[in-house]
mmCIF file of C-alpha atoms and ligand atoms in Angstrom:
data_model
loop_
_atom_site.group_PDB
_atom_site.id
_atom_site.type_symbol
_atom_site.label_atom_id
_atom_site.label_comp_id
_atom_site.label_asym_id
_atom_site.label_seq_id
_atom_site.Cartn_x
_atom_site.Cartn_y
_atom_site.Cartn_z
ATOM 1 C CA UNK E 1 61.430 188.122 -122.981
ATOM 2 C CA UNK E 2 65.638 187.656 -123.802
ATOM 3 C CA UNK E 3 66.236 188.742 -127.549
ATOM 4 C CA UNK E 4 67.088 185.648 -128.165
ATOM 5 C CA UNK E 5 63.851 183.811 -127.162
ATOM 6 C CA UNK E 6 62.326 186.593 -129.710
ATOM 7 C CA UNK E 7 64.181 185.785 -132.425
ATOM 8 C CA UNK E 8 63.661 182.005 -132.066
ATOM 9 C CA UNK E 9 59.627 182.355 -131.703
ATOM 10 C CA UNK E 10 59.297 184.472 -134.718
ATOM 11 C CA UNK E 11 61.563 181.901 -136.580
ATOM 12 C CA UNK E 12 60.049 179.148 -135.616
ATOM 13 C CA UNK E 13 56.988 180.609 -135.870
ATOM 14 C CA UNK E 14 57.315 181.425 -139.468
ATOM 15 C CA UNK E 15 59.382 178.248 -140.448
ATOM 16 C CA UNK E 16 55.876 176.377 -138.800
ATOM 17 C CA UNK E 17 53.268 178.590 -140.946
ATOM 18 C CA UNK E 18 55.316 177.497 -144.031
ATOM 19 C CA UNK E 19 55.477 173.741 -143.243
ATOM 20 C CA UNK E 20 51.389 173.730 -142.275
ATOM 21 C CA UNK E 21 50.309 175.705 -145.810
ATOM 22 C CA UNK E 22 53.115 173.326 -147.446
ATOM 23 C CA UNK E 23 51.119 170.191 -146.115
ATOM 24 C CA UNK E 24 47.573 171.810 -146.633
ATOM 25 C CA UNK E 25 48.466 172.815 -150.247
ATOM 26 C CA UNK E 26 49.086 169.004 -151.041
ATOM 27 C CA UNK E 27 45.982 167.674 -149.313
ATOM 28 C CA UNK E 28 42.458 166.724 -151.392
ATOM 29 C CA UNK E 29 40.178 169.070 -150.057
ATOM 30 C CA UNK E 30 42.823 171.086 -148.686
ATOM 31 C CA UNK E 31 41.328 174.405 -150.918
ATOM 32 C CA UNK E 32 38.011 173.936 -148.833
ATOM 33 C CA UNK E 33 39.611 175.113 -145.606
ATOM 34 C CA UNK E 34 42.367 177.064 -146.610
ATOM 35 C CA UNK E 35 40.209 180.531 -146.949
ATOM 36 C CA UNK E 36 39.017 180.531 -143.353
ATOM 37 C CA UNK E 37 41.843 178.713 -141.784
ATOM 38 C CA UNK E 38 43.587 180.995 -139.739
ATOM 39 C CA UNK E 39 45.248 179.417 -137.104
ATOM 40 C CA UNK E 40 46.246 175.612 -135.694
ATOM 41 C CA UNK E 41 47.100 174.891 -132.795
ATOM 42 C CA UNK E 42 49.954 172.268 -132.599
ATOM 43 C CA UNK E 43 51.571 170.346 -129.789
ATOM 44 C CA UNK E 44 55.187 170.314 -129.512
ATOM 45 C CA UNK E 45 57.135 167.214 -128.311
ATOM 46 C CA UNK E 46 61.081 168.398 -127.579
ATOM 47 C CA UNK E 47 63.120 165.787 -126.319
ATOM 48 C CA UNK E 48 65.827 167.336 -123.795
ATOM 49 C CA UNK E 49 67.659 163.876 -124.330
ATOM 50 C CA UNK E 50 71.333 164.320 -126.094
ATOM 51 C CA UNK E 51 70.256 161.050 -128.725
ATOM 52 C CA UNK E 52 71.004 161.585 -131.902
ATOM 53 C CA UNK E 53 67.715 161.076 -133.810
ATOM 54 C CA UNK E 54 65.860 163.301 -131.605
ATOM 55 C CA UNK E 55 65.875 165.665 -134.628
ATOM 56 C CA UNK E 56 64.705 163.196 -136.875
ATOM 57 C CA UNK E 57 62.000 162.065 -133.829
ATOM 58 C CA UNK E 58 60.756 165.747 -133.472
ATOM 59 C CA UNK E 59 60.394 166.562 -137.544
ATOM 60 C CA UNK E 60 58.499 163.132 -137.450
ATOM 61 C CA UNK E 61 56.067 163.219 -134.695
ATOM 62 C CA UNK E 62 55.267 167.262 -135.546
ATOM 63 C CA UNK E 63 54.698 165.815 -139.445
ATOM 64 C CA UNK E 64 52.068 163.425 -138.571
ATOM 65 C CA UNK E 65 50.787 166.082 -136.062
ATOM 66 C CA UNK E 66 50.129 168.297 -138.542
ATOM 67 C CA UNK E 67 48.917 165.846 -140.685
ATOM 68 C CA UNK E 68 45.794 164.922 -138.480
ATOM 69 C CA UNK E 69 44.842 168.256 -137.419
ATOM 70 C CA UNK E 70 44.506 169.245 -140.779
ATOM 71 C CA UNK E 71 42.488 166.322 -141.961
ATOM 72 C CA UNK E 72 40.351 167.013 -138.758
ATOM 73 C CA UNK E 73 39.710 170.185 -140.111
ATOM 74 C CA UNK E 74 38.591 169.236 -143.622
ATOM 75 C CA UNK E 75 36.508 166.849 -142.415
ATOM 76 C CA UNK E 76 35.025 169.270 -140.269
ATOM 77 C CA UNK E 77 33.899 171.437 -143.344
ATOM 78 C CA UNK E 78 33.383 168.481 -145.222
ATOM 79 C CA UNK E 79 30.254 167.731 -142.696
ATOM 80 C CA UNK E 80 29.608 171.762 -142.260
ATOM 81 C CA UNK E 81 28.288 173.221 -144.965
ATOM 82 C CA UNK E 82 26.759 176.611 -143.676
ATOM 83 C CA UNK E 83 22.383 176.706 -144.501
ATOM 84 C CA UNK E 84 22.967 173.034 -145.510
ATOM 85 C CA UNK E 85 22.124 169.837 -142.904
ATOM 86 C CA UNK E 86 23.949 166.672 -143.554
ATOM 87 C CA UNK E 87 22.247 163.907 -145.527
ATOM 88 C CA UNK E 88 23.369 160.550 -144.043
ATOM 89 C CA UNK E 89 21.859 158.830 -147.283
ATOM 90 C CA UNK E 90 24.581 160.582 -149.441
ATOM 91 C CA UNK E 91 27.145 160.716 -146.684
ATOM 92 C CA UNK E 92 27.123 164.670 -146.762
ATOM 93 C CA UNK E 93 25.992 168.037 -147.171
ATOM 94 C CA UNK E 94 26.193 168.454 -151.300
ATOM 95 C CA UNK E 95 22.655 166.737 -152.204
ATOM 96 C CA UNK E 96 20.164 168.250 -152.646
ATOM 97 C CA UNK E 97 18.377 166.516 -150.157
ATOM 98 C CA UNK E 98 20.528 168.908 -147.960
ATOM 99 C CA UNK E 99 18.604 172.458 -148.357
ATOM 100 C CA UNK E 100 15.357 173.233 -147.617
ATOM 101 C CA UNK E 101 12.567 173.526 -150.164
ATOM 102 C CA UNK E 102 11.104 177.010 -148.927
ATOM 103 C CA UNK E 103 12.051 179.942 -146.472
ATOM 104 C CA UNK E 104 9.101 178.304 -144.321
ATOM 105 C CA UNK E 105 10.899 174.912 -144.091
ATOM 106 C CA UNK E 106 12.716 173.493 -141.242
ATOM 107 C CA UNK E 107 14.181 170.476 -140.578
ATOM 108 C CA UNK E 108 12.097 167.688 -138.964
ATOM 109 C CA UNK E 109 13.973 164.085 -138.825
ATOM 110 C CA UNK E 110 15.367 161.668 -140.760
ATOM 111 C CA UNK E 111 13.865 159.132 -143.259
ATOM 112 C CA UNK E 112 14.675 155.452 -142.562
ATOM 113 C CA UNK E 113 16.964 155.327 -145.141
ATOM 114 C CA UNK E 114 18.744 158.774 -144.295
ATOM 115 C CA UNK E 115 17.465 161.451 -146.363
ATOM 116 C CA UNK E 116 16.238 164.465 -144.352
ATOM 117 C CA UNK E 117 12.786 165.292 -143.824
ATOM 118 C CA UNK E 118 11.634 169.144 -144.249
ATOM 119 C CA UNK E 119 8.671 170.534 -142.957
ATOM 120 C CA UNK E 120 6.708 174.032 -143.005
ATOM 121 C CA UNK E 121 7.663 175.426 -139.677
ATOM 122 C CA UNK E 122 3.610 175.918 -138.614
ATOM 123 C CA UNK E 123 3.034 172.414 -139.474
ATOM 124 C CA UNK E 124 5.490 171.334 -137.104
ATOM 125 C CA UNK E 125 4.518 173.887 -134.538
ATOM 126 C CA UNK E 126 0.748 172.134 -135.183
ATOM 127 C CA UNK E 127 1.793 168.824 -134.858
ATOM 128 C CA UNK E 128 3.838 169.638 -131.439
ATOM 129 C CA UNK E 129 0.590 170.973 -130.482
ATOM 130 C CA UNK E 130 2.658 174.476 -129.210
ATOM 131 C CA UNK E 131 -0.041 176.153 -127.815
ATOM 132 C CA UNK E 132 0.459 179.692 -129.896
ATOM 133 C CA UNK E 133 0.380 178.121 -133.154
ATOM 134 C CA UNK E 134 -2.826 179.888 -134.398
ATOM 135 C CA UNK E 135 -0.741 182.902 -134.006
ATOM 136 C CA UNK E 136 1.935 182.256 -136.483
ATOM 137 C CA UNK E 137 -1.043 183.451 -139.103
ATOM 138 C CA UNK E 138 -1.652 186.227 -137.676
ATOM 139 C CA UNK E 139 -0.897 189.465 -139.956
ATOM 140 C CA UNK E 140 2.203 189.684 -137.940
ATOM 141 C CA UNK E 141 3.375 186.440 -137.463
ATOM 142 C CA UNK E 142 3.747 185.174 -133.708
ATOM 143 C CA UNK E 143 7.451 184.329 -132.930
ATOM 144 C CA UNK E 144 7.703 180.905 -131.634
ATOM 145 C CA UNK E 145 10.717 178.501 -130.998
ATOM 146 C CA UNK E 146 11.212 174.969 -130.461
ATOM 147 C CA UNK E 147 13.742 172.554 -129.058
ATOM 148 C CA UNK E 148 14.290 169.447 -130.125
ATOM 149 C CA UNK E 149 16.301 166.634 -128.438
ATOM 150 C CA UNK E 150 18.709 164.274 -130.661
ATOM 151 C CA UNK E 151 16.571 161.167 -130.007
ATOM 152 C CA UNK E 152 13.492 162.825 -131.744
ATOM 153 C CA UNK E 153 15.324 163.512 -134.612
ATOM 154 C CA UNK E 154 17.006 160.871 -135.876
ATOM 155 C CA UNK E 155 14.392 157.989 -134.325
ATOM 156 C CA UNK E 156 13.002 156.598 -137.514
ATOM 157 C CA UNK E 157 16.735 156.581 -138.996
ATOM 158 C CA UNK E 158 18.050 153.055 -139.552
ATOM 159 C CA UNK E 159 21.143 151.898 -138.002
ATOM 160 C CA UNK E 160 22.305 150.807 -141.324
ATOM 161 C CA UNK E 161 22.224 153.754 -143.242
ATOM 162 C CA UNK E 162 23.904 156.272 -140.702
ATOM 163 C CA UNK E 163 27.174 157.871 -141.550
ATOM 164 C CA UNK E 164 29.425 157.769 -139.171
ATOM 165 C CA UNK E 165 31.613 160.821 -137.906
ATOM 166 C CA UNK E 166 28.626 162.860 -137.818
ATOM 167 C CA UNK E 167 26.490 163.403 -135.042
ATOM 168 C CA UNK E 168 23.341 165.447 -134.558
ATOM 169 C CA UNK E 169 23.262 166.870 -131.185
ATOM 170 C CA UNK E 170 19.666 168.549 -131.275
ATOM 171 C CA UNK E 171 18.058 171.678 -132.502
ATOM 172 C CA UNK E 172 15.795 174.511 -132.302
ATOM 173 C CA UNK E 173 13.469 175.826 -135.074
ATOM 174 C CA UNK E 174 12.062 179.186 -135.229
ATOM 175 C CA UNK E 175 10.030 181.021 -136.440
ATOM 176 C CA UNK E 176 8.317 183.364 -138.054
ATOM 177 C CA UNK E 177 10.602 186.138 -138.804
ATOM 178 C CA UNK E 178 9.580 188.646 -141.169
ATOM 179 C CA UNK E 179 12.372 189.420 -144.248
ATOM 180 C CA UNK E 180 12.335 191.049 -147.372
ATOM 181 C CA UNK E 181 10.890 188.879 -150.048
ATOM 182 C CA UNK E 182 8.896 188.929 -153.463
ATOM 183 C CA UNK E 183 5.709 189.729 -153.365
ATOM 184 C CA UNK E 184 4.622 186.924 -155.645
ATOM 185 C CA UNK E 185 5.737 184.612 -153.174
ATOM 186 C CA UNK E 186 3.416 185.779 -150.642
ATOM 187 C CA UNK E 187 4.039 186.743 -147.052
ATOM 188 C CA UNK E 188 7.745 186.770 -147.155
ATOM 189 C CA UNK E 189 8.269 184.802 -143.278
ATOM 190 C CA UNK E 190 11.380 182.770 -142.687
ATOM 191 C CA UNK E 191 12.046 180.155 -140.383
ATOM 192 C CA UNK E 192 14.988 178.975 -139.151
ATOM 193 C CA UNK E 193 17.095 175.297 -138.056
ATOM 194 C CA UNK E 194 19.351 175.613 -135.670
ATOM 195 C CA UNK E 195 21.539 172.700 -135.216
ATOM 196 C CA UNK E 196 24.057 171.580 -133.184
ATOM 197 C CA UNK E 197 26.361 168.632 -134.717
ATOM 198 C CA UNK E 198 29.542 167.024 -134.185
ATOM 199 C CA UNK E 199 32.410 165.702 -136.262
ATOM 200 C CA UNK E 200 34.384 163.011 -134.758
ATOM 201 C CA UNK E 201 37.773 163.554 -136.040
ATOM 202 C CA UNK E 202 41.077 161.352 -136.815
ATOM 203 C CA UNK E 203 42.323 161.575 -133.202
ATOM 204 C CA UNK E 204 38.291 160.423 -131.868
ATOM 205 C CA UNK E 205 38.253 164.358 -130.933
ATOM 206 C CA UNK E 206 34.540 165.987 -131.304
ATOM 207 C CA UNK E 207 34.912 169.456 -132.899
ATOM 208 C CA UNK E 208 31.079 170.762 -132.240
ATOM 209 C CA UNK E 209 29.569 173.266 -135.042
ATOM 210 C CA UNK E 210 26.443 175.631 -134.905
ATOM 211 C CA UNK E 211 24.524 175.347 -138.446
ATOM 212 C CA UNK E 212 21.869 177.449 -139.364
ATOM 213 C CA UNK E 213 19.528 176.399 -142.233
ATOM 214 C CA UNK E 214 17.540 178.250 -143.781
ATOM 215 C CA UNK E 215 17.053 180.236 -147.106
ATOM 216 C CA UNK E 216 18.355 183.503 -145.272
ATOM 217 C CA UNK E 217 18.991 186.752 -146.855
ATOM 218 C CA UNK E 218 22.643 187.158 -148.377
ATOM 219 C CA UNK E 219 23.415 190.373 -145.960
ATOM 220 C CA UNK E 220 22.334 192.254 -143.108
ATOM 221 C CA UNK E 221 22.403 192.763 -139.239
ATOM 222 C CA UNK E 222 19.723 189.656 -138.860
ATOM 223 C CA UNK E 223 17.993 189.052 -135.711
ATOM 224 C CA UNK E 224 19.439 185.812 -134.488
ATOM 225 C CA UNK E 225 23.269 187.378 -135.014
ATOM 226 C CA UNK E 226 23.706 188.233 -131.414
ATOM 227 C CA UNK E 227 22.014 184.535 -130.115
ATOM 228 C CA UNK E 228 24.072 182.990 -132.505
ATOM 229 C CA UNK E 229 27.191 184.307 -131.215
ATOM 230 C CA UNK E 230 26.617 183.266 -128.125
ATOM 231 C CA UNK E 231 25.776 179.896 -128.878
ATOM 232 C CA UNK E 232 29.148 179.532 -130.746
ATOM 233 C CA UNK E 233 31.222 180.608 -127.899
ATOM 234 C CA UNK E 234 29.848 178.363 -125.532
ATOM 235 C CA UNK E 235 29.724 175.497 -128.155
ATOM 236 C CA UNK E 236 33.650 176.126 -128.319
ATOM 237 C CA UNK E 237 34.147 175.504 -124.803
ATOM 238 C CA UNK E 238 32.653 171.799 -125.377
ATOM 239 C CA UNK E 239 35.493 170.874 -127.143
ATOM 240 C CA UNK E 240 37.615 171.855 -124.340
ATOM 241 C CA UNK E 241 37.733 170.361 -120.569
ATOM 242 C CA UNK E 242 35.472 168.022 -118.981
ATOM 243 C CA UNK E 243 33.652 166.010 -121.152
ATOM 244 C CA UNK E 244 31.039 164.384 -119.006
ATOM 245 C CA UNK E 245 27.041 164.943 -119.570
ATOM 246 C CA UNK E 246 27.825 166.510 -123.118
ATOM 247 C CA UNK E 247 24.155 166.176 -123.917
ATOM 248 C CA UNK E 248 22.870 167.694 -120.617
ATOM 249 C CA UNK E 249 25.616 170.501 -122.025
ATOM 250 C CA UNK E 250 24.511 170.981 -125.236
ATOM 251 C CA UNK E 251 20.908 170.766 -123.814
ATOM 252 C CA UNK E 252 21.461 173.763 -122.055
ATOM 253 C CA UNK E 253 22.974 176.157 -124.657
ATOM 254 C CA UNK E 254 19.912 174.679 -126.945
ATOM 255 C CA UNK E 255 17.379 176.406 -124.399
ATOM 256 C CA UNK E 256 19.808 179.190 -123.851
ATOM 257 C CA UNK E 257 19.675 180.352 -127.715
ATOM 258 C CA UNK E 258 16.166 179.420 -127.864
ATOM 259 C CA UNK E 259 15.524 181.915 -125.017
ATOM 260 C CA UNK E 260 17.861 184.790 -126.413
ATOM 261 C CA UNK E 261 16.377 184.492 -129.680
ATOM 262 C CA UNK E 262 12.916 184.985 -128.104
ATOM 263 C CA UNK E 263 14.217 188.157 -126.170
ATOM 264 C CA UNK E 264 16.319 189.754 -128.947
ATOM 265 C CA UNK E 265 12.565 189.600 -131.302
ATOM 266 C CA UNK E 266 10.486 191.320 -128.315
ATOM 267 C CA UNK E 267 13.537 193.531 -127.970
ATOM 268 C CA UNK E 268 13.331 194.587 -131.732
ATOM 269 C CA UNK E 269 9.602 194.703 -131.762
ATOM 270 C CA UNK E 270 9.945 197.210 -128.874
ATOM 271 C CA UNK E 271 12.426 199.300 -130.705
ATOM 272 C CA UNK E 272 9.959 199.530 -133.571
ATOM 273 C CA UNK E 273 7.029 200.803 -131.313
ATOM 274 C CA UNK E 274 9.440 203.631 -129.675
ATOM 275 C CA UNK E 275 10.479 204.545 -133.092
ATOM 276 C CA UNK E 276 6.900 204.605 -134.188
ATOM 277 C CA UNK E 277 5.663 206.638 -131.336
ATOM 278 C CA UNK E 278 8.730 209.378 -131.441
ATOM 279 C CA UNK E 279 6.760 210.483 -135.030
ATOM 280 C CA UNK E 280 3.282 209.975 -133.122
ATOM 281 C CA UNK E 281 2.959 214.150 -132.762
ATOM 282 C CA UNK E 282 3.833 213.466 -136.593
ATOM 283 C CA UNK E 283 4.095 216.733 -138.670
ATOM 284 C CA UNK E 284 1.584 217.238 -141.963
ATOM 285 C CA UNK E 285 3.171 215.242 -144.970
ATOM 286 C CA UNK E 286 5.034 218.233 -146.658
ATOM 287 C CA UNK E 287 4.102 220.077 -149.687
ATOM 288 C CA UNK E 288 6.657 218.435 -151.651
ATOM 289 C CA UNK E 289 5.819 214.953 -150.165
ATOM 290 C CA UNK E 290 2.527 215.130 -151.597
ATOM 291 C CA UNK E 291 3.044 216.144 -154.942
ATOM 292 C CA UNK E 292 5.881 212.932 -155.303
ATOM 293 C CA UNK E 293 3.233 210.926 -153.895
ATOM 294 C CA UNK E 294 0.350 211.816 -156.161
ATOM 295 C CA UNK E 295 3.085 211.992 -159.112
ATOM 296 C CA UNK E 296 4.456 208.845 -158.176
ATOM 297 C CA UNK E 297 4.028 205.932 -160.921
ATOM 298 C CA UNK E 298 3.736 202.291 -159.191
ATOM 299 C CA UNK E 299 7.355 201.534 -160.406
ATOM 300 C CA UNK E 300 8.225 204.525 -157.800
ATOM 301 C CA UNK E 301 6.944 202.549 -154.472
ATOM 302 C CA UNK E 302 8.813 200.422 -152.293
ATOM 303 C CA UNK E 303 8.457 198.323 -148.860
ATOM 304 C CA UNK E 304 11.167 198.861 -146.122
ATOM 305 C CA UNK E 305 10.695 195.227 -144.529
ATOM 306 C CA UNK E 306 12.674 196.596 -141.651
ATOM 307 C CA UNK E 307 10.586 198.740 -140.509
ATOM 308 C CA UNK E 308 7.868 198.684 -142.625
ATOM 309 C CA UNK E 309 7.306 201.953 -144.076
ATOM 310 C CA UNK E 310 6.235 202.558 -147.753
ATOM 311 C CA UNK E 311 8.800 203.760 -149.528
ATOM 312 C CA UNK E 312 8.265 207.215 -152.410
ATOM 313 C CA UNK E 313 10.508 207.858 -154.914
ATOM 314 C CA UNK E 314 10.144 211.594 -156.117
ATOM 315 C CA UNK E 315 11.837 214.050 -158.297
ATOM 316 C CA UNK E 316 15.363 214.399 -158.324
ATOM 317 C CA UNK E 317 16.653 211.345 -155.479
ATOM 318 C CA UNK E 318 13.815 212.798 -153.074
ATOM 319 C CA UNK E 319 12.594 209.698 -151.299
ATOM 320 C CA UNK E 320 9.846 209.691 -148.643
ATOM 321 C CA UNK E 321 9.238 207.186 -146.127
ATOM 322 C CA UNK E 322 5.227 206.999 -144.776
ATOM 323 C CA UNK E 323 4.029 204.532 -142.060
ATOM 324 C CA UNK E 324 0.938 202.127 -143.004
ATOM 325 C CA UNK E 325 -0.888 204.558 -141.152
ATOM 326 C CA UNK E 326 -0.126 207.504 -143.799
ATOM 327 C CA UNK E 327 2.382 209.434 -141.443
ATOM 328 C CA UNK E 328 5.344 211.220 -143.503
ATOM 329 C CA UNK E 329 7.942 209.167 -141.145
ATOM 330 C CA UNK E 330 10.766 211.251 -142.911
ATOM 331 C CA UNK E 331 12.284 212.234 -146.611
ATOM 332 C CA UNK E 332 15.805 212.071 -147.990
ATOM 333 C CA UNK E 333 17.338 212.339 -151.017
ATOM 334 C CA UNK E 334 19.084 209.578 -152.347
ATOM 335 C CA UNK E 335 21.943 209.583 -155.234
ATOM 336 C CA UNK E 336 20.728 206.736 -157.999
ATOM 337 C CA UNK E 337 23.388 204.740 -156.596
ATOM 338 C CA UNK E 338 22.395 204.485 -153.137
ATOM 339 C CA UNK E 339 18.787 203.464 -154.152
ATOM 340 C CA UNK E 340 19.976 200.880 -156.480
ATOM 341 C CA UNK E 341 22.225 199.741 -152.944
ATOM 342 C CA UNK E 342 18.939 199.413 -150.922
ATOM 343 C CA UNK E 343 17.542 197.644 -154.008
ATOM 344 C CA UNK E 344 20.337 195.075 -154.652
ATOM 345 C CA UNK E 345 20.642 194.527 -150.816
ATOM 346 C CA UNK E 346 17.202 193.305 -150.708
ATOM 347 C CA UNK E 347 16.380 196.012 -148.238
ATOM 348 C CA UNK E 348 13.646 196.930 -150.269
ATOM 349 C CA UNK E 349 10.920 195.414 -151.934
ATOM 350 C CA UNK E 350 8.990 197.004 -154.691
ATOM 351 C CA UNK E 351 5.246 196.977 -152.943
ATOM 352 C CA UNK E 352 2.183 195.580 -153.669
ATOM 353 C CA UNK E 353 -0.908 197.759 -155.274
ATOM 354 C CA UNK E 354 -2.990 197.187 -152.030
ATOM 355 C CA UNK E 355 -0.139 198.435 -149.749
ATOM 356 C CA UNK E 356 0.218 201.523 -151.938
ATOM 357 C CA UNK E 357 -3.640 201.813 -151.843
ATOM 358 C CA UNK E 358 -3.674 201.857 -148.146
ATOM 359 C CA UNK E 359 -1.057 204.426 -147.586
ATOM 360 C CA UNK E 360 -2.844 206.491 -150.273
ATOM 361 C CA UNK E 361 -6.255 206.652 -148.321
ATOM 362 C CA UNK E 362 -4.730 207.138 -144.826
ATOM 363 C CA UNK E 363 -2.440 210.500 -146.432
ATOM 364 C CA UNK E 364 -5.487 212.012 -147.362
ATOM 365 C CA UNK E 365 -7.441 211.265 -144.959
ATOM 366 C CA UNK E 366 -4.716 213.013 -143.076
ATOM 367 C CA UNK E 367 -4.656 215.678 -145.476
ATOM 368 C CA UNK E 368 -8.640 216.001 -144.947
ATOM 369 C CA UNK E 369 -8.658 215.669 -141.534
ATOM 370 C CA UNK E 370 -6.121 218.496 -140.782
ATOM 371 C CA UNK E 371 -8.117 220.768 -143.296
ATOM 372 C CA UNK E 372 -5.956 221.188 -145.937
HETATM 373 ZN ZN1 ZN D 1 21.209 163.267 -149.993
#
């Protein structure tokens, strides 16, 4: 590249990122997108005519250009809310029509008059008749998934109460993962909406968007990260290219996350058994184990939801981590701060009498068993 063409790009490069925050800053709703904005892509119209208002022309057309890509944009996160569907009664994703009630819920359809419909995921699974719903009660949940076609969804909607510029495109619900939750609330399981949905924008130009509802957890390396990335990349290629048999398309990457999200849960369920077995030969709970467990106060006992393991806090940041099954899986210490971390990251749970019970018994039967 000459020096010259260099210098140019980066001025006109720079001179451009001005002019497009300039126009954003003066735009309602320009604040929405602004924070995860980073980059437009703009088409550039030079005119290799000598005519005099070709300046005038270019500043102009570019302007307007601008203009619409931004407002495509807004709209876009106008109709996106991430966990939130859109509610075609209130012409958004605000209401609170737009959530679902519980971390069972998943979305189901559309009332006549727009609102959405929410149902507990095993309900659904029941009235699909999916033939492994009886094991979605199971002590550990069964992990099932469903696709849904656009058609299904919206069919009782009437014509005269749907927005337009939005577009549902289909879904799949899963469920039941397992996440940490209150006990109160019972068995903490979460399932999950998928959706795909469009946004028509100014120029008639679908941008396509991958929404997950669901009362997830704030942080964490979830389960349906990896799926989910994959769906977005080849969502982004819709956009792009050929547009013919969209929904055949979108079909496909609907069954394609629905099938990765199946593998990545036998995958982790695997990794859990491995990790379970490497501790199978499972050394005596130590000395010191035992006395922080018999010492222990029920304010001192926590669930690891990840992997399931009771969690002991002893003396002095000693923390011990047993299996259901009463194995000593392995002790730490922990500063205050790095407890109050796990706490505050919902990572663990404070656990339930019974669950301390049942670690209690299998330790010393342990203990008795080994003769000491
Ligand atoms: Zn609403």
């Amino acid at each position: 590249m000459s020096d010259r063409a260099g210098k140019l790009g980066k001025k006109i490069h720079d001179d451009m990122a001005v002019l497009v925050r300039e126009i954003l800053s003066r735009k309602p709703g320009g604040h929405l997108v602004d924070p995860t904005l980073h980059e437009v892509i703009l088409e550039l119209v030079v005119s290799l005519n000598d005519a005099e208002d070709s300046a005038a022309c270019f500043a102009d057309v570019l302007t307007r250009h601008i203009d619409r890509v931004l407002d495509d944009a807004i709209q876009h996160v106008a109709m996106f809310r991430p966990g939130r569907t859109f509610c075609h009664r209130c012409g958004g994703p605000e209401c609170e029509h737009a959530e679902p009630p519980s971390s069972r819920h998943v979305f189901a359809g559309y009332r006549p008059t727009g609102t959405p419909v929410w149902k507990d995921f095993a309900q659904q699974c029941l009235e699909e008749r999916h033939e492994q719903v009886d094991r979605l009660y199971d002590d550990k949940p069964a992990f099932l998934t469903l696709v849904r076609d656009p058609e299904a969804l919206r069919r009782d909607l009437l014509e005269a109460f749907r927005a337009k510029g939005y577009r549902l495109h289909g879904q799949v619900t899963a469920g039941f993962y397992t996440v940490p939750g209150k006990v109160t609330e019972g068995r903490a399981v979460l399932a999950l909406t998928f959706q795909v949905a469009s946004a028509a924008g100014a120029g008639g130009k679908k941008s396509f968007g991958l929404n997950i509802l669901g009362r997830t957890p704030e942080e964490g390396l979830f389960p349906w990260r990896r799926p989910v990335q994959w769906a977005q990349s080849a969502l982004a290629t819709l956009g792009r290219g050929r547009q013919d048999d969209l929904d055949g398309r979108i079909e496909g990457i609907l069954n394609g996350l629905a099938r990765r999200l199946q593998q990545e849960q036998r995958s982790r369920s695997r990794r859990t058994r491995h990790a379970g077995q490497r501790h199978d030969a499972g050394d005596r709970p130590t000395r010191k184990a035992l006395e922080d467990l018999e010492a222990a106060g029920s304010d001192d006992f926590y669930l690891d939801e990840r992997n399931g393991t009771l969690v002991v806090l002893g003396q002095r940041g000693r923390t011990h981590f047993f299996s259901a099954d009463g194995r000593l899986v392995s002790s730490v210490r922990y500063s205050r701060e790095g407890i109050g971390g796990k706490l505050k990251n919902g990572l663990w749970r404070r656990a339930a009498g019974e669950e301390i019970e049942t670690v209690r018994k299998q330790v010393s039967a342990r203990a008795d068993a080994s003769g000491s």
